[in-house]
C-alpha atoms as a printed R data frame, in Angstrom:
    type eleno elety resid chain resno       x       y       z
1   ATOM     1    CA   MET     A     1  67.712  78.008  45.825
2   ATOM     2    CA   PHE     A     2  68.938  76.382  42.586
3   ATOM     3    CA   THR     A     3  68.307  79.589  40.629
4   ATOM     4    CA   GLU     A     4  70.225  81.662  43.177
5   ATOM     5    CA   LEU     A     5  73.176  79.261  43.061
6   ATOM     6    CA   LEU     A     6  73.151  79.353  39.264
7   ATOM     7    CA   VAL     A     7  73.220  83.172  39.274
8   ATOM     8    CA   VAL     A     8  76.133  83.176  41.725
9   ATOM     9    CA   LEU     A     9  77.995  80.628  39.561
10  ATOM    10    CA   VAL     A    10  77.470  82.662  36.404
11  ATOM    11    CA   ILE     A    11  78.633  85.874  38.097
12  ATOM    12    CA   ALA     A    12  81.706  84.127  39.511
13  ATOM    13    CA   THR     A    13  82.539  82.637  36.107
14  ATOM    14    CA   VAL     A    14  82.183  85.986  34.353
15  ATOM    15    CA   GLY     A    15  84.323  87.634  37.014
16  ATOM    16    CA   TRP     A    16  87.007  84.987  36.669
17  ATOM    17    CA   ALA     A    17  86.966  85.265  32.875
18  ATOM    18    CA   TYR     A    18  87.217  89.065  33.027
19  ATOM    19    CA   ASN     A    19  90.204  88.935  35.358
20  ATOM    20    CA   PHE     A    20  91.820  86.273  33.182
21  ATOM    21    CA   ILE     A    21  91.638  88.249  29.942
22  ATOM    22    CA   LYS     A    22  92.178  91.702  31.459
23  ATOM    23    CA   PRO     A    23  95.747  92.901  30.854
24  ATOM    24    CA   PRO     A    24  97.697  94.389  33.776
25  ATOM    25    CA   PRO     A    25  98.353  98.140  33.813
26  ATOM    26    CA   PRO     A    26 101.677  99.151  32.247
27  ATOM    27    CA   LYS     A    27 104.626 100.343  34.310
28  ATOM    28    CA   ILE     A    28 105.192 103.717  32.666
29  ATOM    29    CA   CYS     A    29 108.798 104.887  32.492
30  ATOM    30    CA   GLY     A    30 109.380 107.833  34.809
31  ATOM    31    CA   SER     A    31 106.286 107.117  36.928
32  ATOM    32    CA   PRO     A    32 106.665 106.396  40.684
33  ATOM    33    CA   GLN     A    33 106.324 102.632  40.144
34  ATOM    34    CA   GLY     A    34 107.907 102.514  36.707
35  ATOM    35    CA   PRO     A    35 111.437 102.107  35.329
36  ATOM    36    CA   PRO     A    36 113.721 105.149  35.184
37  ATOM    37    CA   VAL     A    37 114.158 107.247  32.054
38  ATOM    38    CA   THR     A    38 117.725 106.968  30.772
39  ATOM    39    CA   SER     A    39 117.348 107.961  27.107
40  ATOM    40    CA   PRO     A    40 116.532 111.237  25.363
41  ATOM    41    CA   ARG     A    41 112.828 111.498  24.549
42  ATOM    42    CA   VAL     A    42 110.470 113.786  22.664
43  ATOM    43    CA   LYS     A    43 106.970 114.653  23.822
44  ATOM    44    CA   LEU     A    44 104.290 113.986  21.219
45  ATOM    45    CA   LYS     A    45 101.122 115.982  20.659
46  ATOM    46    CA   ASP     A    46  98.998 113.441  22.539
47  ATOM    47    CA   GLY     A    47 101.237 113.720  25.610
48  ATOM    48    CA   ARG     A    48 103.146 110.468  25.134
49  ATOM    49    CA   TYR     A    49 106.936 110.337  25.166
50  ATOM    50    CA   LEU     A    50 109.015 108.660  22.462
51  ATOM    51    CA   ALA     A    51 112.580 107.568  23.300
52  ATOM    52    CA   TYR     A    52 115.210 107.776  20.577
53  ATOM    53    CA   ARG     A    53 118.895 107.223  19.828
54  ATOM    54    CA   VAL     A    54 121.091 109.026  17.299
55  ATOM    55    CA   SER     A    55 124.119 107.328  15.742
56  ATOM    56    CA   GLY     A    56 126.339 107.670  12.697
57  ATOM    57    CA   VAL     A    57 127.387 111.272  12.085
58  ATOM    58    CA   PRO     A    58 125.826 114.308  13.815
59  ATOM    59    CA   ARG     A    59 122.514 115.459  12.385
60  ATOM    60    CA   GLN     A    60 123.896 118.898  11.536
61  ATOM    61    CA   LYS     A    61 126.642 117.429   9.339
62  ATOM    62    CA   ALA     A    62 124.680 114.560   7.798
63  ATOM    63    CA   LYS     A    63 123.986 114.346   4.083
64  ATOM    64    CA   TYR     A    64 121.494 111.524   4.619
65  ATOM    65    CA   LYS     A    65 119.090 111.045   7.537
66  ATOM    66    CA   ILE     A    66 117.547 107.628   8.060
67  ATOM    67    CA   VAL     A    67 114.850 106.677  10.571
68  ATOM    68    CA   LEU     A    68 115.320 103.037  11.606
69  ATOM    69    CA   VAL     A    69 112.289 101.072  12.787
70  ATOM    70    CA   HIS     A    70 113.032  98.041  14.947
71  ATOM    71    CA   GLY     A    71 111.174  94.750  14.840
72  ATOM    72    CA   PHE     A    72 109.391  92.506  17.324
73  ATOM    73    CA   ASN     A    73 110.813  92.197  20.840
74  ATOM    74    CA   CYS     A    74 113.601  94.646  20.030
75  ATOM    75    CA   SER     A    75 114.427  98.229  20.873
76  ATOM    76    CA   LYS     A    76 116.301 101.255  19.641
77  ATOM    77    CA   GLY     A    77 119.503 100.646  21.506
78  ATOM    78    CA   GLU     A    78 120.927  97.164  21.139
79  ATOM    79    CA   PRO     A    79 123.291  95.738  18.491
80  ATOM    80    CA   GLY     A    80 121.381  94.125  15.658
81  ATOM    81    CA   ASP     A    81 117.970  95.327  16.812
82  ATOM    82    CA   ASP     A    82 117.413  97.408  13.708
83  ATOM    83    CA   PRO     A    83 118.862  97.237  10.193
84  ATOM    84    CA   SER     A    84 121.459  99.971  10.701
85  ATOM    85    CA   GLY     A    85 124.696 100.260   8.752
86  ATOM    86    CA   SER     A    86 128.274 100.336   9.930
87  ATOM    87    CA   GLN     A    87 129.926 103.386  11.434
88  ATOM    88    CA   GLU     A    88 132.437 103.255   8.577
89  ATOM    89    CA   LEU     A    89 129.641 103.578   6.014
90  ATOM    90    CA   ALA     A    90 127.992 106.354   8.026
91  ATOM    91    CA   GLU     A    91 131.202 108.379   8.013
92  ATOM    92    CA   GLU     A    92 131.946 107.634   4.363
93  ATOM    93    CA   LEU     A    93 128.529 108.769   3.102
94  ATOM    94    CA   GLY     A    94 127.542 111.179   5.881
95  ATOM    95    CA   ILE     A    95 124.617 109.268   7.362
96  ATOM    96    CA   CYS     A    96 122.750 110.109  10.554
97  ATOM    97    CA   PHE     A    97 120.737 107.174  11.916
98  ATOM    98    CA   VAL     A    98 117.760 107.847  14.186
99  ATOM    99    CA   SER     A    99 116.395 104.826  16.029
100 ATOM   100    CA   PHE     A   100 113.435 104.960  18.390
101 ATOM   101    CA   ASP     A   101 111.507 102.695  20.720
102 ATOM   102    CA   ARG     A   102 108.131 102.041  19.167
103 ATOM   103    CA   ALA     A   103 105.144 102.684  21.442
104 ATOM   104    CA   GLY     A   104 105.234 100.453  24.523
105 ATOM   105    CA   TYR     A   105 108.765  99.232  23.917
106 ATOM   106    CA   GLY     A   106 111.842 100.266  25.892
107 ATOM   107    CA   GLU     A   107 111.355 103.790  27.216
108 ATOM   108    CA   SER     A   108 108.569 104.974  24.891
109 ATOM   109    CA   ASP     A   109 105.159 105.384  26.480
110 ATOM   110    CA   PRO     A   110 102.495 102.817  25.537
111 ATOM   111    CA   ASN     A   111  99.763 103.916  23.165
112 ATOM   112    CA   PRO     A   112  96.417 102.360  24.146
113 ATOM   113    CA   LYS     A   113  95.009 103.683  20.842
114 ATOM   114    CA   ARG     A   114  97.864 102.294  18.791
115 ATOM   115    CA   THR     A   115  97.070 101.441  15.171
116 ATOM   116    CA   VAL     A   116  99.023 100.955  11.973
117 ATOM   117    CA   LYS     A   117  98.337 104.603  11.128
118 ATOM   118    CA   SER     A   118  99.517 105.917  14.500
119 ATOM   119    CA   GLU     A   119 102.934 104.355  13.850
120 ATOM   120    CA   SER     A   120 103.615 106.685  10.913
121 ATOM   121    CA   MET     A   121 102.296 109.638  12.887
122 ATOM   122    CA   ASP     A   122 104.902 108.884  15.559
123 ATOM   123    CA   VAL     A   123 107.644 108.822  12.909
124 ATOM   124    CA   ASP     A   124 106.400 112.102  11.449
125 ATOM   125    CA   GLU     A   125 106.425 113.857  14.822
126 ATOM   126    CA   LEU     A   126 109.800 112.423  15.793
127 ATOM   127    CA   ALA     A   127 111.367 113.649  12.551
128 ATOM   128    CA   GLU     A   128 109.770 117.068  13.008
129 ATOM   129    CA   GLN     A   129 110.987 117.518  16.573
130 ATOM   130    CA   LEU     A   130 114.507 116.292  15.788
131 ATOM   131    CA   GLU     A   131 114.634 118.638  12.775
132 ATOM   132    CA   LEU     A   132 115.546 115.934  10.280
133 ATOM   133    CA   GLY     A   133 114.404 118.162   7.459
134 ATOM   134    CA   HIS     A   134 111.364 118.141   5.226
135 ATOM   135    CA   LYS     A   135 112.252 114.694   3.865
136 ATOM   136    CA   PHE     A   136 114.125 111.661   5.151
137 ATOM   137    CA   TYR     A   137 114.591 107.926   4.602
138 ATOM   138    CA   VAL     A   138 112.882 105.079   6.486
139 ATOM   139    CA   ILE     A   139 114.090 101.504   6.958
140 ATOM   140    CA   GLY     A   140 111.731  99.071   8.671
141 ATOM   141    CA   GLY     A   141 112.809  95.562   9.587
142 ATOM   142    CA   SER     A   142 110.548  92.549  10.204
143 ATOM   143    CA   MET     A   143 107.525  93.663  12.252
144 ATOM   144    CA   GLY     A   144 108.847  97.223  12.110
145 ATOM   145    CA   ALA     A   145 108.050  97.139   8.404
146 ATOM   146    CA   TYR     A   146 104.346  97.729   9.042
147 ATOM   147    CA   THR     A   147 105.451 101.159  10.287
148 ATOM   148    CA   ALA     A   148 107.235 101.652   6.971
149 ATOM   149    CA   TYR     A   149 104.102 100.602   5.040
150 ATOM   150    CA   SER     A   150 102.183 103.131   7.120
151 ATOM   151    CA   CYS     A   151 104.686 105.851   6.199
152 ATOM   152    CA   LEU     A   152 104.262 105.021   2.514
153 ATOM   153    CA   LYS     A   153 100.503 105.432   2.897
154 ATOM   154    CA   TYR     A   154 100.188 108.430   5.198
155 ATOM   155    CA   ILE     A   155 103.359 110.535   4.922
156 ATOM   156    CA   PRO     A   156 104.748 109.893   1.406
157 ATOM   157    CA   HIS     A   157 105.476 113.620   1.105
158 ATOM   158    CA   ARG     A   158 108.068 113.273   3.894
159 ATOM   159    CA   LEU     A   159 109.962 110.407   2.276
160 ATOM   160    CA   LEU     A   160 113.110 110.258   0.164
161 ATOM   161    CA   GLY     A   161 113.138 106.464   0.093
162 ATOM   162    CA   VAL     A   162 112.032 103.383   2.010
163 ATOM   163    CA   ALA     A   163 113.490  99.918   2.589
164 ATOM   164    CA   LEU     A   164 111.267  97.060   3.755
165 ATOM   165    CA   VAL     A   165 113.585  94.402   5.173
166 ATOM   166    CA   VAL     A   166 112.065  90.898   5.605
167 ATOM   167    CA   PRO     A   167 108.733  92.677   6.195
168 ATOM   168    CA   ALA     A   168 106.027  91.066   8.310
169 ATOM   169    CA   VAL     A   169 102.819  90.276   6.440
170 ATOM   170    CA   ASN     A   170  99.225  90.314   7.650
171 ATOM   171    CA   TYR     A   171  97.565  87.118   6.380
172 ATOM   172    CA   TRP     A   172  94.222  88.945   6.330
173 ATOM   173    CA   TRP     A   173  95.150  91.747   3.936
174 ATOM   174    CA   PRO     A   174  92.208  92.140   1.522
175 ATOM   175    CA   SER     A   175  94.298  91.807  -1.643
176 ATOM   176    CA   LEU     A   176  96.097  88.634  -0.600
177 ATOM   177    CA   PRO     A   177  94.578  85.653  -2.435
178 ATOM   178    CA   ASN     A   178  92.777  83.511   0.102
179 ATOM   179    CA   ASN     A   179  94.476  80.301  -1.005
180 ATOM   180    CA   LEU     A   180  97.945  81.868  -0.774
181 ATOM   181    CA   ALA     A   181  97.294  83.378   2.659
182 ATOM   182    CA   LYS     A   182  95.889  80.129   4.047
183 ATOM   183    CA   SER     A   183  98.679  77.978   2.656
184 ATOM   184    CA   MET     A   184 101.367  80.278   4.075
185 ATOM   185    CA   LEU     A   185  99.636  80.503   7.452
186 ATOM   186    CA   LYS     A   186  99.489  76.700   7.633
187 ATOM   187    CA   LYS     A   187 103.248  76.539   7.137
188 ATOM   188    CA   LEU     A   188 103.750  78.255  10.475
189 ATOM   189    CA   ASP     A   189 104.040  76.439  13.776
190 ATOM   190    CA   ILE     A   190 100.575  75.550  15.100
191 ATOM   191    CA   GLY     A   191 101.170  77.790  18.115
192 ATOM   192    CA   ASP     A   192 101.793  80.763  15.816
193 ATOM   193    CA   GLN     A   193  98.763  79.917  13.698
194 ATOM   194    CA   MET     A   194  96.407  79.920  16.689
195 ATOM   195    CA   ALA     A   195  97.879  83.034  18.306
196 ATOM   196    CA   PHE     A   196  97.750  85.086  15.105
197 ATOM   197    CA   TRP     A   197  94.164  83.936  14.455
198 ATOM   198    CA   VAL     A   198  93.107  85.021  17.945
199 ATOM   199    CA   ALA     A   199  94.930  88.359  17.559
200 ATOM   200    CA   HIS     A   200  93.041  89.020  14.329
201 ATOM   201    CA   ASN     A   201  89.578  87.775  15.263
202 ATOM   202    CA   PHE     A   202  89.378  88.267  19.042
203 ATOM   203    CA   PRO     A   203  92.047  90.779  20.126
204 ATOM   204    CA   ILE     A   204  90.207  91.394  23.409
205 ATOM   205    CA   LEU     A   205  91.015  87.779  24.340
206 ATOM   206    CA   PHE     A   206  94.653  87.868  23.272
207 ATOM   207    CA   HIS     A   207  96.164  88.527  26.689
208 ATOM   208    CA   GLY     A   208  94.183  85.649  28.151
209 ATOM   209    CA   TRP     A   209  95.200  83.406  25.258
210 ATOM   210    CA   MET     A   210  98.872  84.036  25.979
211 ATOM   211    CA   LYS     A   211  98.272  83.037  29.630
212 ATOM   212    CA   GLN     A   212  96.393  79.786  28.954
213 ATOM   213    CA   LYS     A   213  98.067  76.396  29.286
214 ATOM   214    CA   LEU     A   214  95.659  74.137  27.382
215 ATOM   215    CA   PHE     A   215  97.003  74.828  23.888
216 ATOM   216    CA   LYS     A   216 100.471  75.408  22.513
217 ATOM   217    CA   LEU     A   217 101.640  79.008  22.725
218 ATOM   218    CA   SER     A   218 103.281  80.920  19.895
219 ATOM   219    CA   PRO     A   219 107.027  80.158  19.709
220 ATOM   220    CA   THR     A   220 107.560  83.414  17.817
221 ATOM   221    CA   ILE     A   221 105.996  85.503  20.595
222 ATOM   222    CA   THR     A   222 107.523  83.539  23.478
223 ATOM   223    CA   GLY     A   223 110.926  83.287  21.799
224 ATOM   224    CA   GLN     A   224 110.967  79.476  21.892
225 ATOM   225    CA   TRP     A   225 112.446  79.092  18.433
226 ATOM   226    CA   SER     A   226 113.770  75.779  17.126
227 ATOM   227    CA   ARG     A   227 114.775  74.066  13.888
228 ATOM   228    CA   GLU     A   228 111.089  73.397  13.287
229 ATOM   229    CA   THR     A   229 110.122  77.073  13.413
230 ATOM   230    CA   ILE     A   230 113.045  78.975  11.865
231 ATOM   231    CA   SER     A   231 115.694  78.182   9.264
232 ATOM   232    CA   GLU     A   232 119.079  76.686  10.110
233 ATOM   233    CA   SER     A   233 120.833  79.942   9.161
234 ATOM   234    CA   ASP     A   234 118.539  81.961  11.436
235 ATOM   235    CA   LEU     A   235 119.118  79.545  14.302
236 ATOM   236    CA   LYS     A   236 122.874  80.017  14.010
237 ATOM   237    CA   ILE     A   237 122.496  83.798  14.023
238 ATOM   238    CA   MET     A   238 120.229  83.599  17.082
239 ATOM   239    CA   GLU     A   239 122.741  81.388  18.912
240 ATOM   240    CA   GLN     A   240 125.524  83.870  18.180
241 ATOM   241    CA   LYS     A   241 123.378  86.734  19.435
242 ATOM   242    CA   ILE     A   242 122.255  84.912  22.574
243 ATOM   243    CA   ASN     A   243 125.850  84.027  23.397
244 ATOM   244    CA   SER     A   244 127.026  87.619  23.049
245 ATOM   245    CA   PRO     A   245 127.778  89.464  26.325
246 ATOM   246    CA   ALA     A   246 125.320  92.270  25.452
247 ATOM   247    CA   TYR     A   247 122.410  89.879  24.940
248 ATOM   248    CA   ARG     A   248 123.156  87.778  28.021
249 ATOM   249    CA   SER     A   249 123.028  90.812  30.283
250 ATOM   250    CA   ASP     A   250 119.911  91.235  32.396
251 ATOM   251    CA   GLU     A   251 119.667  94.822  31.158
252 ATOM   252    CA   TYR     A   252 119.319  93.709  27.543
253 ATOM   253    CA   ARG     A   253 116.579  91.187  28.220
254 ATOM   254    CA   ARG     A   254 114.662  93.353  30.638
255 ATOM   255    CA   LYS     A   255 114.601  96.773  29.050
256 ATOM   256    CA   THR     A   256 112.708  95.971  25.838
257 ATOM   257    CA   THR     A   257 109.552  94.852  27.667
258 ATOM   258    CA   GLN     A   258 110.131  96.630  30.982
259 ATOM   259    CA   GLN     A   259 106.754  98.401  30.803
260 ATOM   260    CA   GLY     A   260 104.933  95.107  30.351
261 ATOM   261    CA   VAL     A   261 104.636  92.470  27.638
262 ATOM   262    CA   TYR     A   262 101.057  93.464  26.861
263 ATOM   263    CA   GLU     A   263 101.853  97.002  25.720
264 ATOM   264    CA   SER     A   264 104.983  95.918  23.858
265 ATOM   265    CA   LEU     A   265 104.849  92.385  22.442
266 ATOM   266    CA   PHE     A   266 101.149  91.580  22.591
267 ATOM   267    CA   ARG     A   267  99.891  94.904  21.284
268 ATOM   268    CA   ASP     A   268 102.466  94.762  18.487
269 ATOM   269    CA   VAL     A   269 101.026  91.428  17.340
270 ATOM   270    CA   MET     A   270  97.440  92.682  17.670
271 ATOM   271    CA   VAL     A   271  98.179  95.761  15.548
272 ATOM   272    CA   LEU     A   272  99.987  93.786  12.848
273 ATOM   273    CA   PHE     A   273  97.121  91.310  12.483
274 ATOM   274    CA   SER     A   274  94.333  93.857  12.903
275 ATOM   275    CA   ASN     A   275  92.093  95.075  10.113
276 ATOM   276    CA   TRP     A   276  94.331  97.786   8.703
277 ATOM   277    CA   GLU     A   277  92.986 101.181   7.747
278 ATOM   278    CA   PHE     A   278  94.283 100.586   4.209
279 ATOM   279    CA   ASP     A   279  95.319  97.785   1.882
280 ATOM   280    CA   PRO     A   280  99.125  97.873   1.406
281 ATOM   281    CA   MET     A   281  98.813  96.524  -2.106
282 ATOM   282    CA   GLN     A   282  96.721  99.531  -3.066
283 ATOM   283    CA   ILE     A   283  99.433 102.030  -2.074
284 ATOM   284    CA   GLU     A   284 100.345 104.394  -4.894
285 ATOM   285    CA   ASN     A   285 103.921 104.900  -6.018
286 ATOM   286    CA   PRO     A   286 105.292 107.714  -3.819
287 ATOM   287    CA   PHE     A   287 107.999 108.465  -6.405
288 ATOM   288    CA   PRO     A   288 106.273 108.611  -9.811
289 ATOM   289    CA   ASN     A   289 109.145 110.631 -11.260
290 ATOM   290    CA   ASN     A   290 111.853 108.358  -9.849
291 ATOM   291    CA   GLU     A   291 112.888 110.991  -7.332
292 ATOM   292    CA   GLY     A   292 113.223 108.230  -4.750
293 ATOM   293    CA   SER     A   293 112.909 104.471  -4.455
294 ATOM   294    CA   VAL     A   294 111.289 101.734  -2.384
295 ATOM   295    CA   HIS     A   295 113.081  98.431  -1.821
296 ATOM   296    CA   LEU     A   296 111.862  95.110  -0.461
297 ATOM   297    CA   TRP     A   297 114.451  92.627   0.830
298 ATOM   298    CA   ALA     A   298 113.482  88.993   1.375
299 ATOM   299    CA   GLY     A   299 115.225  85.799   2.430
300 ATOM   300    CA   ARG     A   300 114.322  82.704   0.437
301 ATOM   301    CA   GLU     A   301 114.637  80.500   3.536
302 ATOM   302    CA   ASP     A   302 112.570  82.810   5.762
303 ATOM   303    CA   ARG     A   303 110.002  80.679   7.603
304 ATOM   304    CA   LEU     A   304 108.452  83.591   9.492
305 ATOM   305    CA   CYS     A   305 107.737  86.039   6.660
306 ATOM   306    CA   GLN     A   306 107.656  83.657   3.729
307 ATOM   307    CA   VAL     A   307 109.210  84.566   0.427
308 ATOM   308    CA   GLU     A   308 106.067  83.565  -1.515
309 ATOM   309    CA   LEU     A   309 104.219  86.421   0.188
310 ATOM   310    CA   GLN     A   310 107.011  88.892  -0.504
311 ATOM   311    CA   ARG     A   311 107.054  87.955  -4.166
312 ATOM   312    CA   TYR     A   312 103.319  88.530  -4.382
313 ATOM   313    CA   VAL     A   313 103.603  91.971  -2.774
314 ATOM   314    CA   ALA     A   314 106.376  92.898  -5.219
315 ATOM   315    CA   LYS     A   315 104.229  91.663  -8.105
316 ATOM   316    CA   MET     A   316 101.273  93.780  -6.985
317 ATOM   317    CA   LEU     A   317 103.485  96.837  -6.438
318 ATOM   318    CA   PRO     A   318 105.771  96.788  -9.511
319 ATOM   319    CA   TRP     A   319 107.399 100.087  -8.536
320 ATOM   320    CA   ILE     A   320 109.093  98.311  -5.611
321 ATOM   321    CA   LYS     A   321 112.660  97.184  -6.266
322 ATOM   322    CA   TYR     A   322 112.677  93.564  -5.117
323 ATOM   323    CA   HIS     A   323 115.787  91.808  -3.766
324 ATOM   324    CA   GLU     A   324 115.896  88.171  -2.701
325 ATOM   325    CA   ASN     A   325 118.697  86.477  -0.793
326 ATOM   326    CA   PRO     A   326 118.693  82.848  -2.007
327 ATOM   327    CA   HIS     A   327 120.544  81.562   1.048
328 ATOM   328    CA   GLY     A   328 119.174  83.845   3.751
329 ATOM   329    CA   GLY     A   329 116.448  83.427   6.317
330 ATOM   330    CA   HIS     A   330 114.599  86.008   8.378
331 ATOM   331    CA   LEU     A   331 117.773  87.360   9.987
332 ATOM   332    CA   PHE     A   332 120.049  87.455   6.956
333 ATOM   333    CA   TYR     A   333 120.485  91.226   7.260
334 ATOM   334    CA   ALA     A   334 122.347  90.696  10.548
335 ATOM   335    CA   THR     A   335 125.242  88.938   8.801
336 ATOM   336    CA   GLY     A   336 128.348  90.381   7.195
337 ATOM   337    CA   ASP     A   337 127.865  93.653   5.360
338 ATOM   338    CA   CYS     A   338 124.242  93.017   4.382
339 ATOM   339    CA   ASN     A   339 123.008  96.142   6.129
340 ATOM   340    CA   ASP     A   340 125.546  98.269   4.282
341 ATOM   341    CA   ARG     A   341 124.357  96.774   0.975
342 ATOM   342    CA   ILE     A   342 120.754  97.548   1.854
343 ATOM   343    CA   ILE     A   343 121.627 101.145   2.674
344 ATOM   344    CA   LYS     A   344 123.782 101.686  -0.425
345 ATOM   345    CA   ALA     A   345 120.951 100.407  -2.627
346 ATOM   346    CA   LEU     A   346 118.550 102.823  -0.931
347 ATOM   347    CA   LEU     A   347 120.760 105.915  -0.913
348 ATOM   348    CA   LEU     A   348 122.943 105.467  -3.988
349 ATOM   349    CA   GLY     A   349 120.904 103.132  -6.142
350 ATOM   350    CA   GLU     A   350 123.767 100.626  -6.172
351 ATOM   351    CA   ASP     A   351 122.836  97.159  -7.369
352 ATOM   352    CA   PRO     A   352 123.479  94.412  -4.824
353 ATOM   353    CA   GLU     A   353 125.830  91.544  -5.533
354 ATOM   354    CA   PRO     A   354 124.820  89.070  -8.284
355 ATOM   355    CA   GLU     A   355 123.505  86.505  -5.783
356 ATOM   356    CA   TYR     A   356 120.580  88.832  -5.084
357 ATOM   357    CA   MET     A   357 117.706  88.885  -7.547
């Protein structure tokens, strides 16, 4: 009898654990139970749909075409969600901006096989279907920068230039010195440290980890930022954004993760902290003859993607043009005309103001 009870207990425990860690199915846009499709989309070779938005000047009249890659918990269609320039700059220089919802976000179908490499393949197909030309520019902000790294590795022949804006860093990149990676990881909130470690080492458990209540959850993933987790300047920018009518609307908050947090937020974190198919610091210069340029923009007060890591990346990749805002945090690009400066440096080679290194 004892053996039978033990078997039943083990089976029940395994069943409970499986249900706890198993993510729910996504609510696919356009499906009977899913959200409606309200944006233009392209169909990719694997059958998935990618939603996009075009701004600036019309593609047919544009001198420059830039693909913008949004960051974590953002989308293609909201103010400040990607590092896009002003309409005035777009008209002055003739810029067409193409934003898109990365897989699982907004109205783009989830990709259960999503990897760092698949991100650049999505960009390549999007540019092809929208007829952006043989070459184009890419700007990736925050977590969207791993898409830009992927483009540098896998589709350098399609690029005219790339800007990495406060780029997210994987603490387990092979070329990162172990002592540097560990010291920077320990600077994060303990909730972030544990979540990122689980995402890297046990991604199959990540959904369950984000449901548990025994340990502190990641403030970065849950959006519970405070003065202890982000800089004072970032906190002010976040307060301004949260108090804006667009952000306060239910539509804004709902649409980004409307297909489920697992396929948007959680999978984004798991891909970033996965074992990449390549080492970013082994990427070769895509513009050996100076026919284009790659820029990395960092904020000295950034507590999420620390400046020490950005400096090391720039040191390892000396062909990157490195810019550092001495007073900015992770969201510095969302202030003033910073985005226009970033774009002018990329397109025209203009040097930023003296306060930038």
